Structures are given as structure tokens and as C-alpha cells.
Coordinates of C-alpha atoms and ligand atoms in Angstrom, one line a residue:
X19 CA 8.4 6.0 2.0
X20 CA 8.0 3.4 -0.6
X21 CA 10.0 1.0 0.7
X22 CA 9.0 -2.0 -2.4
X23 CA 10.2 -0.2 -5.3
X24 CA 13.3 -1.1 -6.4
X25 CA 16.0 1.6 -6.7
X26 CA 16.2 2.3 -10.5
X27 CA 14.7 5.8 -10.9
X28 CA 16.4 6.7 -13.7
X29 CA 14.5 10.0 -15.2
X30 CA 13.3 13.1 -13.3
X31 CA 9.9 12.2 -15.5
X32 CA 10.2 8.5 -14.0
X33 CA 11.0 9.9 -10.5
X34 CA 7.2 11.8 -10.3
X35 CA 5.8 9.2 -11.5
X36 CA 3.2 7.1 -10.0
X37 CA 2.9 2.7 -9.7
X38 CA -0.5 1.3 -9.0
X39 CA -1.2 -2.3 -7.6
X40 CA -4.7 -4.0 -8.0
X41 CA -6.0 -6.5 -6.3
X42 CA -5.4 -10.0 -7.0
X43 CA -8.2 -12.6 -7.8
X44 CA -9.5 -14.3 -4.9
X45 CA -12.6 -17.0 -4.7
X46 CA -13.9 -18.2 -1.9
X47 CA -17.3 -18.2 -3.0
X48 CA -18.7 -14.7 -2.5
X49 CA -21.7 -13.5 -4.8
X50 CA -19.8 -10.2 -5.7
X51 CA -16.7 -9.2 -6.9
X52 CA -14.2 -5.9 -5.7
X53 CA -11.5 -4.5 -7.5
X54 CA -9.2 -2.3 -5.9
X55 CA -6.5 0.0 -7.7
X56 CA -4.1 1.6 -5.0
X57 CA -2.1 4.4 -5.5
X58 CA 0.8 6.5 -3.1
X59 CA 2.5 4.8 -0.3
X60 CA 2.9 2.2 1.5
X61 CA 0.7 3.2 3.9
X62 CA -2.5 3.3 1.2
X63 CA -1.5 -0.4 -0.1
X64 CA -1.9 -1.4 3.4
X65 CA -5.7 0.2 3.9
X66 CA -6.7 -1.2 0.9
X67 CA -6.0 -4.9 2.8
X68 CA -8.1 -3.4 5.5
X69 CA -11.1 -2.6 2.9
X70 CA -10.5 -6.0 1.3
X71 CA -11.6 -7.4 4.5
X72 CA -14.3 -4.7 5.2
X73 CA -15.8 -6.0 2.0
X74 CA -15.1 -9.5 2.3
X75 CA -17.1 -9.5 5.5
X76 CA -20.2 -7.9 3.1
X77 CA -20.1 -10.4 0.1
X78 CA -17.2 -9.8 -2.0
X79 CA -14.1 -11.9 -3.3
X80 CA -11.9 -9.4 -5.0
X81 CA -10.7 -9.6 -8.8
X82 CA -7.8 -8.4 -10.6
X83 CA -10.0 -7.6 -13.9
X84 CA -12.3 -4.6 -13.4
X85 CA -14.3 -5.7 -16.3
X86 CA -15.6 -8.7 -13.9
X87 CA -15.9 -6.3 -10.9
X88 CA -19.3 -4.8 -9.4
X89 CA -17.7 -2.4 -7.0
X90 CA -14.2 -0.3 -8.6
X91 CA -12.2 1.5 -5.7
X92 CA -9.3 4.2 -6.5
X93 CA -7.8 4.4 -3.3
X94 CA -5.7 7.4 -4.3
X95 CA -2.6 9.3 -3.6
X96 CA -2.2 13.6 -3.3
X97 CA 1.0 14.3 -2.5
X98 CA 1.8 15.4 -6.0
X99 CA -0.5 16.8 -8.5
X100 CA 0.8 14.2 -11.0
X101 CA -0.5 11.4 -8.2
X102 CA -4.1 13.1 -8.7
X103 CA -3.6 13.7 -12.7
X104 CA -3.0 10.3 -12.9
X105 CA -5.9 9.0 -10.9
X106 CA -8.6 11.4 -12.8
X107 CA -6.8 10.0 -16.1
X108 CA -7.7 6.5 -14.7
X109 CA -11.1 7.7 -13.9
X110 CA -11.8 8.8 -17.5
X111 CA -10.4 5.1 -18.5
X112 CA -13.5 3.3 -16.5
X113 CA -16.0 5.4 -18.6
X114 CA -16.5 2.9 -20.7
X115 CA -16.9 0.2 -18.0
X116 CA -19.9 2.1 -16.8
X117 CA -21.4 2.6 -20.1
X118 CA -21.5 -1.3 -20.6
X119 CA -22.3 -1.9 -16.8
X120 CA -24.3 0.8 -15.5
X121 CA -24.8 -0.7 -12.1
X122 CA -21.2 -1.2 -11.7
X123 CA -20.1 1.2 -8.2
X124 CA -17.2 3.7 -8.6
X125 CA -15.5 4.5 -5.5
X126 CA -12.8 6.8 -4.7
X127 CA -10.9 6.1 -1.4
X128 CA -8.3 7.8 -0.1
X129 CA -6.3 11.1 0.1
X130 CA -7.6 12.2 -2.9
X131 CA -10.8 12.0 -1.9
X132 CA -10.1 13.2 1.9
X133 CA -9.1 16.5 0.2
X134 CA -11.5 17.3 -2.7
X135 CA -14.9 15.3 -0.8
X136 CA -18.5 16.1 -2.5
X137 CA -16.6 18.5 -5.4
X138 CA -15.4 15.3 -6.7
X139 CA -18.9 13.9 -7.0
X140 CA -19.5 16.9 -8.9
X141 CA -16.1 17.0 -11.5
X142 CA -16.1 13.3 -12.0
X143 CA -19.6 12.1 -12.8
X144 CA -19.1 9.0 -12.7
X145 CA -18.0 8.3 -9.2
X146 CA -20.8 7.5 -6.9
X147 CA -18.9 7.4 -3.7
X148 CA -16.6 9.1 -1.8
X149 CA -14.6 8.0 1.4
X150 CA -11.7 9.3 3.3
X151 CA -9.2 7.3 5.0
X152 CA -10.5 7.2 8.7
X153 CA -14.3 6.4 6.9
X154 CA -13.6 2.8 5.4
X155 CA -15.9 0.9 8.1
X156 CA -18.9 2.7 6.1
X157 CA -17.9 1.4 2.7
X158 CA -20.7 -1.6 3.5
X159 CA -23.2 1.0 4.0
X160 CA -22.3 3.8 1.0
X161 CA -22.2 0.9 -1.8
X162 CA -25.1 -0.9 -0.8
X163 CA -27.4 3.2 -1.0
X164 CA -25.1 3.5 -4.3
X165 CA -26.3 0.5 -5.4
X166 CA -29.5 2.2 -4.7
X167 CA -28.8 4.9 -6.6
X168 CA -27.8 7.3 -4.1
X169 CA -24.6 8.7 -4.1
X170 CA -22.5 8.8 -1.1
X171 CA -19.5 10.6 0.5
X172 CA -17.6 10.2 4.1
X173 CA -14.5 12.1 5.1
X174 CA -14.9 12.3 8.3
X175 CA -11.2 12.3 10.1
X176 CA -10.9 10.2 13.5
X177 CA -9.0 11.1 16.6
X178 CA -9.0 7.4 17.3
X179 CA -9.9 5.3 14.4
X180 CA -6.9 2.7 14.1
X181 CA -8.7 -0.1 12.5
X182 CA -6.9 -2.3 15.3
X183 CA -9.2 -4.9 15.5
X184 CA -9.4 -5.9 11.7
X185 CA -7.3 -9.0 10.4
X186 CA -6.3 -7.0 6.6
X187 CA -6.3 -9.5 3.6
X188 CA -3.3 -9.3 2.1
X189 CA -3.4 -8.5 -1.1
X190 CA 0.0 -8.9 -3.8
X191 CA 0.9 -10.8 -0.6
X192 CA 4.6 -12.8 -1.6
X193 CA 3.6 -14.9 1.4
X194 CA 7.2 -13.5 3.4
X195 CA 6.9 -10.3 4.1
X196 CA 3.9 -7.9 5.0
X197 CA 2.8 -4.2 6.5
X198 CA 1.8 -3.4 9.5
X199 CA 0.9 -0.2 10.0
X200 CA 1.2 1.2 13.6
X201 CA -0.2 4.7 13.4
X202 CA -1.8 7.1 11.4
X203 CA -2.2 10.5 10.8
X204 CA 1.0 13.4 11.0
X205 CA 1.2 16.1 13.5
X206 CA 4.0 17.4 11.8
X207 CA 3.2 20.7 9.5
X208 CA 6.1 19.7 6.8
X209 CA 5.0 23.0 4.5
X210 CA 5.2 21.6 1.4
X211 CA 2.9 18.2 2.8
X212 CA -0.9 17.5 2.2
X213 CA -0.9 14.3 4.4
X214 CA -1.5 16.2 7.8
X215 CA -4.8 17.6 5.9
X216 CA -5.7 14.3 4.5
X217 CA -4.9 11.6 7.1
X218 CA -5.3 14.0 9.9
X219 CA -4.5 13.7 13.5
X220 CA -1.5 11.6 14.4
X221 CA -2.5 7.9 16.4
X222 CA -1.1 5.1 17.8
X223 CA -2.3 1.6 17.6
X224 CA -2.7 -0.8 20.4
X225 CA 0.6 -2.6 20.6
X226 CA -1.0 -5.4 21.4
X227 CA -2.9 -5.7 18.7
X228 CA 0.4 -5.2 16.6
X229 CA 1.6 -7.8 18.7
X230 CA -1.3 -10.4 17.6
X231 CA -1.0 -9.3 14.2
X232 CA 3.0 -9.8 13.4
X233 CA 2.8 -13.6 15.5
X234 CA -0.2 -14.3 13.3
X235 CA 1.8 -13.7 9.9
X236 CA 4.9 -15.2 11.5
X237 CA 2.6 -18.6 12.3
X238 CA 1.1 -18.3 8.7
X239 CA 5.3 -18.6 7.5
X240 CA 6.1 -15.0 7.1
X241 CA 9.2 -14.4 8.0
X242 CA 9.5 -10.2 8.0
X243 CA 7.0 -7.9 8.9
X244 CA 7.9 -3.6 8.0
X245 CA 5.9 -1.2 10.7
X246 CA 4.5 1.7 9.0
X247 CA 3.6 4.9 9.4
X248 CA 4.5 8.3 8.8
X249 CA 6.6 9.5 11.5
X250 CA 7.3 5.9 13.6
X251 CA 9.4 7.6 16.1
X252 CA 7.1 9.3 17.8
X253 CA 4.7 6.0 18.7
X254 CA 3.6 6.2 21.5
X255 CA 0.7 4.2 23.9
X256 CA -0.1 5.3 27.2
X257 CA -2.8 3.2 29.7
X258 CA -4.9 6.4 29.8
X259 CA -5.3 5.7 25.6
X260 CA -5.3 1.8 26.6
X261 CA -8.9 2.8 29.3
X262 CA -9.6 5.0 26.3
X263 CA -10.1 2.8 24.1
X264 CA -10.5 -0.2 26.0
X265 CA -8.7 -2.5 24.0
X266 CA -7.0 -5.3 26.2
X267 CA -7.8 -7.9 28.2
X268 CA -7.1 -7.5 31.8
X269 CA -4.0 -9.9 31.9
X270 CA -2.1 -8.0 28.6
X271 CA -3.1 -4.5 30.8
X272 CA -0.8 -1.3 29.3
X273 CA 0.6 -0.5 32.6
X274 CA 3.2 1.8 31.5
X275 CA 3.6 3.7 28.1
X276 CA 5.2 2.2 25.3
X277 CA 7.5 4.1 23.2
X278 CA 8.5 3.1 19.9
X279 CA 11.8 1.4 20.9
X280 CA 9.7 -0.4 23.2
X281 CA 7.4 -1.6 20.5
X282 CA 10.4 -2.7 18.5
X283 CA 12.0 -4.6 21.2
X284 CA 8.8 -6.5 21.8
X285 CA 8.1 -7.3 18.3
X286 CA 11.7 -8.5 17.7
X287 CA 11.0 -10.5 20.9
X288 CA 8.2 -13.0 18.4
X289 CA 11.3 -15.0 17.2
X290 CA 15.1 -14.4 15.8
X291 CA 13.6 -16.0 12.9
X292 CA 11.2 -12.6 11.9
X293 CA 12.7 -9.7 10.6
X294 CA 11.6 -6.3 11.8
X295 CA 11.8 -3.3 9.2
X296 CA 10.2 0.1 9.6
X297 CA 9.7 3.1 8.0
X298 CA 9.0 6.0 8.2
X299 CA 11.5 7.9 10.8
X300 CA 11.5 11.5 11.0
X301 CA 14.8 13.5 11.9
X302 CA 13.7 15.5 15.0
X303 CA 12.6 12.0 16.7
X304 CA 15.4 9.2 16.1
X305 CA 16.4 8.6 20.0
X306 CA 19.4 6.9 20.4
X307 CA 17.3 4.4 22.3
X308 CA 16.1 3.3 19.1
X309 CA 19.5 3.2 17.6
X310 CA 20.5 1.3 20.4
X311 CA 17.4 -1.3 20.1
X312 CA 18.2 -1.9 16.9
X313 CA 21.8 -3.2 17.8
X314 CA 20.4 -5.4 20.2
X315 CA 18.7 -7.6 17.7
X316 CA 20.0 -9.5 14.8
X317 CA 16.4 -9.6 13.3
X318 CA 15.6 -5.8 13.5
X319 CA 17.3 -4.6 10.1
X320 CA 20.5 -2.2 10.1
X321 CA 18.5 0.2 7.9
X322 CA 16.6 3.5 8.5
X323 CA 14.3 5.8 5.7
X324 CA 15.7 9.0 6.8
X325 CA 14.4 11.5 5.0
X326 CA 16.2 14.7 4.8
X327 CA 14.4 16.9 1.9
X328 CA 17.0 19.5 1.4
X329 CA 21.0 20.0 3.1
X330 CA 20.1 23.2 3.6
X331 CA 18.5 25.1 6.6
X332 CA 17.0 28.0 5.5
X333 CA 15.4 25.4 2.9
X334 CA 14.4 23.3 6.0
X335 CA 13.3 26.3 7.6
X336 CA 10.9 27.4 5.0
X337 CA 9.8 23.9 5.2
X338 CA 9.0 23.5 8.7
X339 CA 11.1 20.5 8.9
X340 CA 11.7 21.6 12.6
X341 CA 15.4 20.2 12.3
X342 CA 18.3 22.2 10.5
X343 CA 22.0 20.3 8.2
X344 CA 23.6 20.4 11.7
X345 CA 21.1 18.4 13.3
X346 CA 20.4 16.2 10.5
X347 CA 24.1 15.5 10.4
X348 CA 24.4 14.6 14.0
X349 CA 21.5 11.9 13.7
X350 CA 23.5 10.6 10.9
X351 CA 27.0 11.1 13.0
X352 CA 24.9 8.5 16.1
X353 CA 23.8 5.8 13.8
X354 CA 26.8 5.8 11.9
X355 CA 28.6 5.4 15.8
X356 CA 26.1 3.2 17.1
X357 CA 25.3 0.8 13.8
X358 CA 28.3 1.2 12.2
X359 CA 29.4 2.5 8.7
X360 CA 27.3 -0.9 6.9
X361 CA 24.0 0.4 8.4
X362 CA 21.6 1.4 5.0
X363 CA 20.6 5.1 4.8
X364 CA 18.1 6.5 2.6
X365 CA 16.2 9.9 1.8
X366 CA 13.8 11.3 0.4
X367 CA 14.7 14.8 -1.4
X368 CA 13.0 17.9 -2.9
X369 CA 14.4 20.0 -5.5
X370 CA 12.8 23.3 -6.6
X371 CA 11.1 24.3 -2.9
X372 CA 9.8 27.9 -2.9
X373 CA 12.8 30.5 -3.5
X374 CA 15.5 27.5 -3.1
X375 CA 18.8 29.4 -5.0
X376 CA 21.4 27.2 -6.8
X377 CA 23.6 27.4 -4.0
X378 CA 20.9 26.0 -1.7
X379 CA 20.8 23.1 -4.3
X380 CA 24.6 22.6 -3.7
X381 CA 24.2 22.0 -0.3
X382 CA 22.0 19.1 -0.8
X383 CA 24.6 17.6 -3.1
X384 CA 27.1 18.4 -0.5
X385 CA 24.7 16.6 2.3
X386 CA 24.3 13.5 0.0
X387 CA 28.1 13.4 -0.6
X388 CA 28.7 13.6 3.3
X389 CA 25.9 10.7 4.4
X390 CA 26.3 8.3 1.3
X391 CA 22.7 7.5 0.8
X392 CA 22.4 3.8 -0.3
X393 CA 19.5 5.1 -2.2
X394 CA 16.8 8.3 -2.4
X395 CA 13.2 8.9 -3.5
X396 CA 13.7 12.2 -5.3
X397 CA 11.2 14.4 -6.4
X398 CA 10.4 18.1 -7.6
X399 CA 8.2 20.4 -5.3
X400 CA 4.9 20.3 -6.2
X401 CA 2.7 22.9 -4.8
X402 CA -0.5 21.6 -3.0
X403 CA -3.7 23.4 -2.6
X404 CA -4.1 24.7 1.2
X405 CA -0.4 23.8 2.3
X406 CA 1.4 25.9 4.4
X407 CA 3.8 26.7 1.7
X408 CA 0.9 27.0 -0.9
X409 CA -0.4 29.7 1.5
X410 CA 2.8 31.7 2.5
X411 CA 5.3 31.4 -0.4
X412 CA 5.6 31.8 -4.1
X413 CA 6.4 28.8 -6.3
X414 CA 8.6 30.6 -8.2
X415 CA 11.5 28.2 -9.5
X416 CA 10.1 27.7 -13.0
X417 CA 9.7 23.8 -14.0
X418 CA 13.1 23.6 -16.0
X419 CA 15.2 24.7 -13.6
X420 CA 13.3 21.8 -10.6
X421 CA 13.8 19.4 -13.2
X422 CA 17.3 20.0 -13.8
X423 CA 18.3 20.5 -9.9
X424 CA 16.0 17.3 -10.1
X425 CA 18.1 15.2 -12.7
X426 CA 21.3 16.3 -10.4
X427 CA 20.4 15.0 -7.3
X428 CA 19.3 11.8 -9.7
X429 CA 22.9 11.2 -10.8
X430 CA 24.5 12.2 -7.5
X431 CA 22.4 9.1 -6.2
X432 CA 23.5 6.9 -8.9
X433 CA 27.1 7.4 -8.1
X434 CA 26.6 7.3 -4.5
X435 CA 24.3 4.2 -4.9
X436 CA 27.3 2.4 -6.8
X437 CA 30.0 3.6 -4.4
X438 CA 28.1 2.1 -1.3
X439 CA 27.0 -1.0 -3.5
X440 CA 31.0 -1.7 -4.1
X441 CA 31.3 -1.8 -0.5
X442 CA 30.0 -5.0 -0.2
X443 CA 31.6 -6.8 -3.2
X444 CA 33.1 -10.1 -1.4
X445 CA 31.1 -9.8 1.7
X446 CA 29.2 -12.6 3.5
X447 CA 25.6 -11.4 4.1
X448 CA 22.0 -13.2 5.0
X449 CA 19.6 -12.7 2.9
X450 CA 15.9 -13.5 2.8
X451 CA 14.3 -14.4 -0.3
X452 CA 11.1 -13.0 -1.3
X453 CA 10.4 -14.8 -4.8
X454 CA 11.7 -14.7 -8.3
X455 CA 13.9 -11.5 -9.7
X456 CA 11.6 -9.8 -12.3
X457 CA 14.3 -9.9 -14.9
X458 CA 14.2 -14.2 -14.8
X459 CA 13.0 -17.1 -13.1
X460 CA 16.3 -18.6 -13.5
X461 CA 16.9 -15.9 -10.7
X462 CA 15.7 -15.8 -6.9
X463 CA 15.5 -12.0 -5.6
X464 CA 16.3 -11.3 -2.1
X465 CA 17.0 -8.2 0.3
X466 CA 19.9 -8.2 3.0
X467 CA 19.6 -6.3 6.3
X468 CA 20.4 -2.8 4.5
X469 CA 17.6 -3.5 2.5
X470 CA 19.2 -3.8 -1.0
X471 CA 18.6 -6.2 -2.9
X472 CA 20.2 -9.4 -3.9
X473 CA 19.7 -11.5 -7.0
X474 CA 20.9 -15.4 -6.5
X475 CA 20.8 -18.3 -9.0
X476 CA 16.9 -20.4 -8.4
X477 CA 18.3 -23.9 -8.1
X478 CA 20.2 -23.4 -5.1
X479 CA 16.9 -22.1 -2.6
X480 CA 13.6 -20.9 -2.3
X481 CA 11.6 -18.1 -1.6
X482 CA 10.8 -17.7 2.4
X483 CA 14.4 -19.0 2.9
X484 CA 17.1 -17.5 4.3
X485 CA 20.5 -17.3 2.6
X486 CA 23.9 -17.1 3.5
X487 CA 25.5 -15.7 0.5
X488 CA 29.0 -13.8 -0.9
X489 CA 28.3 -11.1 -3.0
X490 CA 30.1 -11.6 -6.3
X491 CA 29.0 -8.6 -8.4
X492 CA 27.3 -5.5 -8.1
X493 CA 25.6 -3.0 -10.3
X494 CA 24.4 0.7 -8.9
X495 CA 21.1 -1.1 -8.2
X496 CA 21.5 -4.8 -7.6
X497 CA 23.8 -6.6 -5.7
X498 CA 24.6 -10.5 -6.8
X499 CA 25.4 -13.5 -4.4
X500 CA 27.1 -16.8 -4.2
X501 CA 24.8 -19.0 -2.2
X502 CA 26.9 -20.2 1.3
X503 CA 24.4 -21.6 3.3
X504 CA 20.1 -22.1 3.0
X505 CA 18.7 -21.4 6.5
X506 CA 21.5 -21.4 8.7
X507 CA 20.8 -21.3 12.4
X508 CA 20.1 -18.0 13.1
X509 CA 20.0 -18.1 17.6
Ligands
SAH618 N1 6.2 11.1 6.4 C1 7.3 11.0 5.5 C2 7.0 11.4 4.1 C3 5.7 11.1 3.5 S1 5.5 11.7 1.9 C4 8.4 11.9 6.0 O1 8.1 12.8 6.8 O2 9.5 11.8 5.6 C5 6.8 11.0 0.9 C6 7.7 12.0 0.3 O3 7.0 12.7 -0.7 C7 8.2 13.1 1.2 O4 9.3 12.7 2.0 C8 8.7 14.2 0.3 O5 10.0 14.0 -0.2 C9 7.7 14.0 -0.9 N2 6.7 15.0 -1.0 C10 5.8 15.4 -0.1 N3 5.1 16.5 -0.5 C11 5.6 16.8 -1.6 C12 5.4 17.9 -2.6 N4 4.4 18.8 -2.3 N5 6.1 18.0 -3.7 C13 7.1 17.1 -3.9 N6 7.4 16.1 -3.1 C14 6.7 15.9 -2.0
SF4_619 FE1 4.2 15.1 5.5 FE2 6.1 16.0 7.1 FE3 4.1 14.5 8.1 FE4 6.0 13.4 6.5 S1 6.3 14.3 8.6 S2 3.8 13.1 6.3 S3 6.4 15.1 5.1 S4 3.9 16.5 7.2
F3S620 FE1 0.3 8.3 1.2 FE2 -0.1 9.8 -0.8 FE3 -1.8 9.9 1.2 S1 1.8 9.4 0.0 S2 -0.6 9.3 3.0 S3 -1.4 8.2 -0.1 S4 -1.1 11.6 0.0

């Protein structure tokens, strides 16, 4: 569900692998200094801008050069092993920060830490604390007995914890567009997932507070905010939860429940001039209601992250997906009908599940051939310690053979990527543009409504405008545009 990357996978090695960001430096006078390293998905970049602000409430700027920090937090990734290879290889790296700096704070945040908890105090010795993703409000407390001496751990798992009521900093922030996560947790069982273990039970956030929080970055000059979580479809916000909680005011009351079309429709409501993405949707819960929301609004994007895994359904099957090719298909079949042929489509795709046969591996070639992806996340299954899977089936496709199946659904993407890329050679499309291209500064980089992006000479505009544009060329990852128009009137 990493919806930032830009789509040039190009390796099955490249595909597993795993980006970090770090924090950026910020002064504003604070005595101590934070570095954060995040790792995984979009949903772990956006808590780390929630435990940028629990800190900065307790006396710490943060710093984008761990040598300078006084607290280091991993906030880590496991839904790979490679994601938890990398982080322990990381780990190893700030050894010699702690020689020089002995009362330097090691923290690991996250997943990782929500599934290994006190062993990890014992197989990395230099951590001193460890906290689970529903645990961040206690970071104040751990460091502060670390700093004592005492080493720490909290992975305790909420029923409610939403973190609704804190204003995240945001961190790599382009100043355009930002996260907002809307729930957390998974009730799905996905076999092959850890996140169901590690973020546990699946919650909604206040929609008013999501409310407050995408007019505040639209006031601050954002102009697209992306609702995260893992499975947005089934958001959902009763008034029982609302007297739960106690969240609202008495005049912005939940009378009735909101479902997650609702939520769109009221967050596309802020102004035409703020985009709405979201990510990420699960097959079994698209409604058309959605589908049909999204039509309504010019500012809610004509893209979905619909990930399908494998095209085949005994492969789904095994993998608890809960849907089969059929009904996959059909979701595809209503947005096709309801947002047209131009709406973006992407996936995300596992090769190599537990006793998948070549011809299983066809049909998700076949699948991909029949949707057109505009792009995939592909990776190779990668058994994880107390999954369902781990528990009831074999790994038994050796590593060659995922890799391969791997490295076919890679090129299959490519072609496809280039096919539905072509499509939009001579079209007029509005772009927003989020800063420079990371090839040039001569360039401006952009995204249109499918979410691809769009490279546009850097005299002509700027970033946080929006662009009228032609597209003149395009490659299997880029598209390029002809500037029309610089913030057209878009009521
Ligand atoms: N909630 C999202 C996915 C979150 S994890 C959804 O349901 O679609 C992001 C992606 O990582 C998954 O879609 C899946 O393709 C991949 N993934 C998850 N567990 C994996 C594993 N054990 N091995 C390989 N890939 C995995
Ligand atoms: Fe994992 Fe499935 Fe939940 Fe996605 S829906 S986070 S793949 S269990
Ligand atoms: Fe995200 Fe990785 Fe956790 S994908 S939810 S950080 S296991």
C-alpha cells in the first residue's frame, strides 16, 4: 500500500526490498533532539508524525543526523522477513553510536517490535526500549526510566486507541499533500499477513476529527490529503462508538453511522480545490456506493489500490482472501462501468504462496492481462512466524522458482504499465504538482487523477499548483506534459 513510491520496480531483488525515511531537522528551540528512521507502509510513516508530536510535547526537535540525536527510534516493518533483516542490520549499524554516546536511547517502535516484545530486548542488546503501535503515548514515560537506566517495553494492543486527538508533525512533509489515517488495526485473517497480529483489532476514527484534521492542512495550503488504512472500505462510526468514546461536541453529535462513502463525501465536501485519495481497499468491501461517490466529485481521484494477490481461487482460498477470480473480476467489471475505462487500477501480488502450481501462476498473468493494472507492488511469499499459513501449510515452492514466477509477474507489469501509459499520449489532464522530479530541477513532478505521474518543464509553474497539461510522451513509468493552463478554475 505504498502509494509514494514511484513505479519503477525493476528486479525481483528490488521488489522485496525495503525504503526508509528519517526525520527531517526541525528547531524550534527544544533541549533534545529525536531521530526517527521509519520503515513499511504508509501507515508506519504516518505514526511516526504522531510520535514526532508525542515527543515534541516532551522536549524534543527532531534531526535528520542520528549522530546529533539523544533518542534513535526504528519504527519498523514485519511483513517480510527481509523488512525485519533489514532493520536488525540497521540496529547493528548504531553500535557504534552507542559506544561513543552511551546515554544515547535506542528505541524500536513498531510491528517489529509488536511481534517479538521483551525477546528483542534480549537479541539486540542495545535497544533499551520497546513499543508497539497502539503504546506510543508512553514513549514520554519509557525514555525518560531509559534514561534512567531502566529498560522498557509496551505492546499492549488497543480496542480503541486512534490517536484522534493528536495534531501529527509532518515529517518529509512537501507542503501539498499529507496522510491521514482513518483506522487501524485488520480483522481480516489474510493467511499469509502478520498485520492482524501486530496492529490488532480493526478501528475507526472519529470522522470528525478527520474532518478537523484534512481543513486544517487544506488552511495550511495543502491541496490533497490520501485516507489510510488497511482495509478503508469497511470504516465505519456508529453514535454508540461516538458515547463510547465521547469524542464530539454536542452540536457536531454522530447521529447516524457513517460509512466510508459517507466519510468521503464529507471530506470531498472541504473544497473542489482538495483532492481526496485513499488506500487501502479490500476486494470483498468496494460497494458500489463508493464507486458511485467517487463519480460525484471531481476532487476525489479516479484511482483505487485494489489488491488482488493471486488470479487464482484455490490460491485465494488458501489465503483466506474471502473473495474468489470471479468476484475479483466483477469488482473490477463495476468500476470499470461506473468510472470508466481511464479510472487507475493497481495490485498488489504474491508469487510462490504455499503449494501455488505453475498453472496457478498463469492465472495471475491471465488476471493482470484481463484488468490492465496501471501499476503493482509485487512480491514473493514470505512465510511469517504464527500466520495462519505459517501454521497450516508448507512453504514448499523453493526460492528460485518464487523469484522467477516473481520476475514474470515483474515484466507482465511493465508491459501492461506501458500499454495503459500510451493510452494517455495526447490527452488533456490536471495535474497537481508536488515539487521538483528527482531526475532534475529543470523538471516539476506531478500526479494526475490516476495517480501516475507527470513530469512538466519548471519555468512554466510551481509546486502546490494545479496544471492543465497535454501529455506529449510517455515512458512505462512516467508520463510527460505540455503545460495548458496553471490553476484553472476548478468549480
Ligand atoms: N491491507 C492491505 C495490504 C497490507 S500489506 C491489503 O489487504 O491489501 C501490503 C502487501 O504486502 C500485501 O498486499 C501483500 O501483497 C504483501 N504481503 C503481505 N504479507 C506478505 C508475505 N507474508 N509475503 C509476501 N508479501 C506479503
Ligand atoms: Fe493483511 Fe489481509 Fe489485513 Fe491486508 S486485509 S492487512 S493483507 S490481513
Ligand atoms: Fe505496515 Fe509493515 Fe506493519 S506493512 S502495518 S509496517 S507489518
Amino acid at each position: 500500500m505504498d502509494l509514494i513510491k514511484d513505479i519503477d520496480i525493476i528486479s525481483a531483488e528490488e521488489a522485496q526490498a525495503c525504503d526508509f525515511k528519517t526525520t527531517a531537522d526541525e528547531n524550534t528551540g527544544k533541549t533534545k533532539k529525536l531521530y526517527i528512521e521509519s520503515y513499511g507502509c504508509q501507515m508506519n510513516f504516518s505514526d511516526s508524525e504522531i510520535v514526532a508530536s508525542i515527543m515534541k510535547e516532551n522536549g524534543f526537535d527532531t534531526t535528520s543526523d542520528f549522530e546529533q540525536a539523544d533518542v534513535i527510534f526504528l519504527n519498523t516493518c514485519s511483513i517480510r522477513e527481509k523488512a525485519e533483516l533489514t532493520v536488525r542490520k540497521r540496529l547493528s549499524q548504531f553500535q557504534k553510536a552507542k559506544k561513543n554516546k552511551p546515554e544515547l536511547t535506542i528505541g524500536v517502535l513498531g510491528c517489529m517490535a509488536e511481534r517479538l516484545k521483551e525477546n528483542l530486548l534480549t537479541e539486540e542488546k542495545i535497544v533499551d526500549i520497546v513499543v508497539g503501535p497502539d503504546a506510543y503515548r508512553d514513549l514520554p514515560n519509557l525514555v525518560s526510566a531509559a534514561e534512567d537506566g531502566e529498560k522498557g517495553v509496551n505492546t499492549f494492543l488497543s480496542r480503541e486507541e486512534t490517536y484522534a486527538d493528536i495534531a501529527p508533525v509532518r515529517l518529509n512533509s512537501n507542503g501539498v499533500t499529507a496522510f491521514i489515517s482513518i483506522m487501524r488495526g485488520c480483522d481480516n485473517m489474510c493467511s499469509f499477513c502478520v498485520v492482524p497480529f501486530t496492529r490488532g483489532r480493526e478501528r475507526s476514527r472519529d470522522p470528525y476529527s478527520i474532518l478537523a484534521e484534512a481543513k486544517d492542512l487544506f488552511e495550511k495550503g495543502y491541496k490533497e490529503v490520501t485516507l489510510l488504512g488497511q482495509n478503508v472500505d469497511s470504516y465505519k462510526w456508529s453514535p454508540e462508538e461516538n458515547n463510547k468514546a465521547r469524542l464530539n461536541k454536542k452540536e457536531d453529535e454522530v447521529t447516524q453511522v457513517v460509512n466510508f462513502a459517507n466519510l468521503l463525501e464529507m471530506v470531498a465536501q472541504i473544497s473542489p480545490y482538495l483532492r481526496v485519495r485513499f488506500s487501502t481497499s479490500h476486494p470483498k468491501d468496494i460497494t458500489d456506493e463508493v464507486l458511485h461517490t467517487i463519480k460525484k466529485y471531481d476532487n476525489i481521484c479516479n484511482y483505487i489500490h485494489l489488491p488482488v494477490q493471486s488470479g487464482n481461487s484455490r490460491v485465494l482460498d488458501l489465503m483466506n482472501r474471502t473473495y474468489d477470480r470471479e468476484w475479483y473480476l466483477n469488482r473490477v467489471r463495476a468500476i470499470r462501468e461506473i468510472l470508466g475505462e481511464e479510472c487507475g487500477i493497481s495490485s498488489d501480488m504474491i508469487t510462490g504462496f504455499c503449494t501455488e502450481t505453475e498453472e496457478e501462476h498463469q492465472d495471475t498473468l491471465s488476471l493482470m492481462d484481463i484488468v490492465k493494472y496501471d501499476f503493482s507492488y509485487m512480491f514473493y511469499y514470505s512465510e511469517r512466524p504464527g500466520t495462519l499459513a505459517a501454521k497450516k501449510y508448507e512453504d514448499d515452492i523453493p526460492l528460485e522458482i518464487k523469484k522467477r514466477r516473481l520476475a514474470e509477474i515483474i515484466s507482465k507489469q511493465a508491459e501492461l504499465s506501458f500499454g495503459r501509459n500510451r493510452l494517455d499520449l495526447h490527452q488533456e489532464q490536471l495535474i497537481l504538482v508536488e515539487g521538483f522530479a528527482k531526475k532534475s530541477n529543470q523538471q516539476l513532478k506531478g500526479r494526475n487523477t490516476a495517480n501516475k505521474v507527470v513530469i512538466i518543464p519548471a519555468d512554466q509553474a510551481k509546486k502546490g499548483d494545479y496544471v492543465r497539461v497535454r501529455i506529449s510522451e510517455v515512458s512505462q513509468a512516467t508520463l510527460f506534459g505540455e503545460v495548458l493552463e496553471v490553476n484553472p478554475v476548478l468549480i
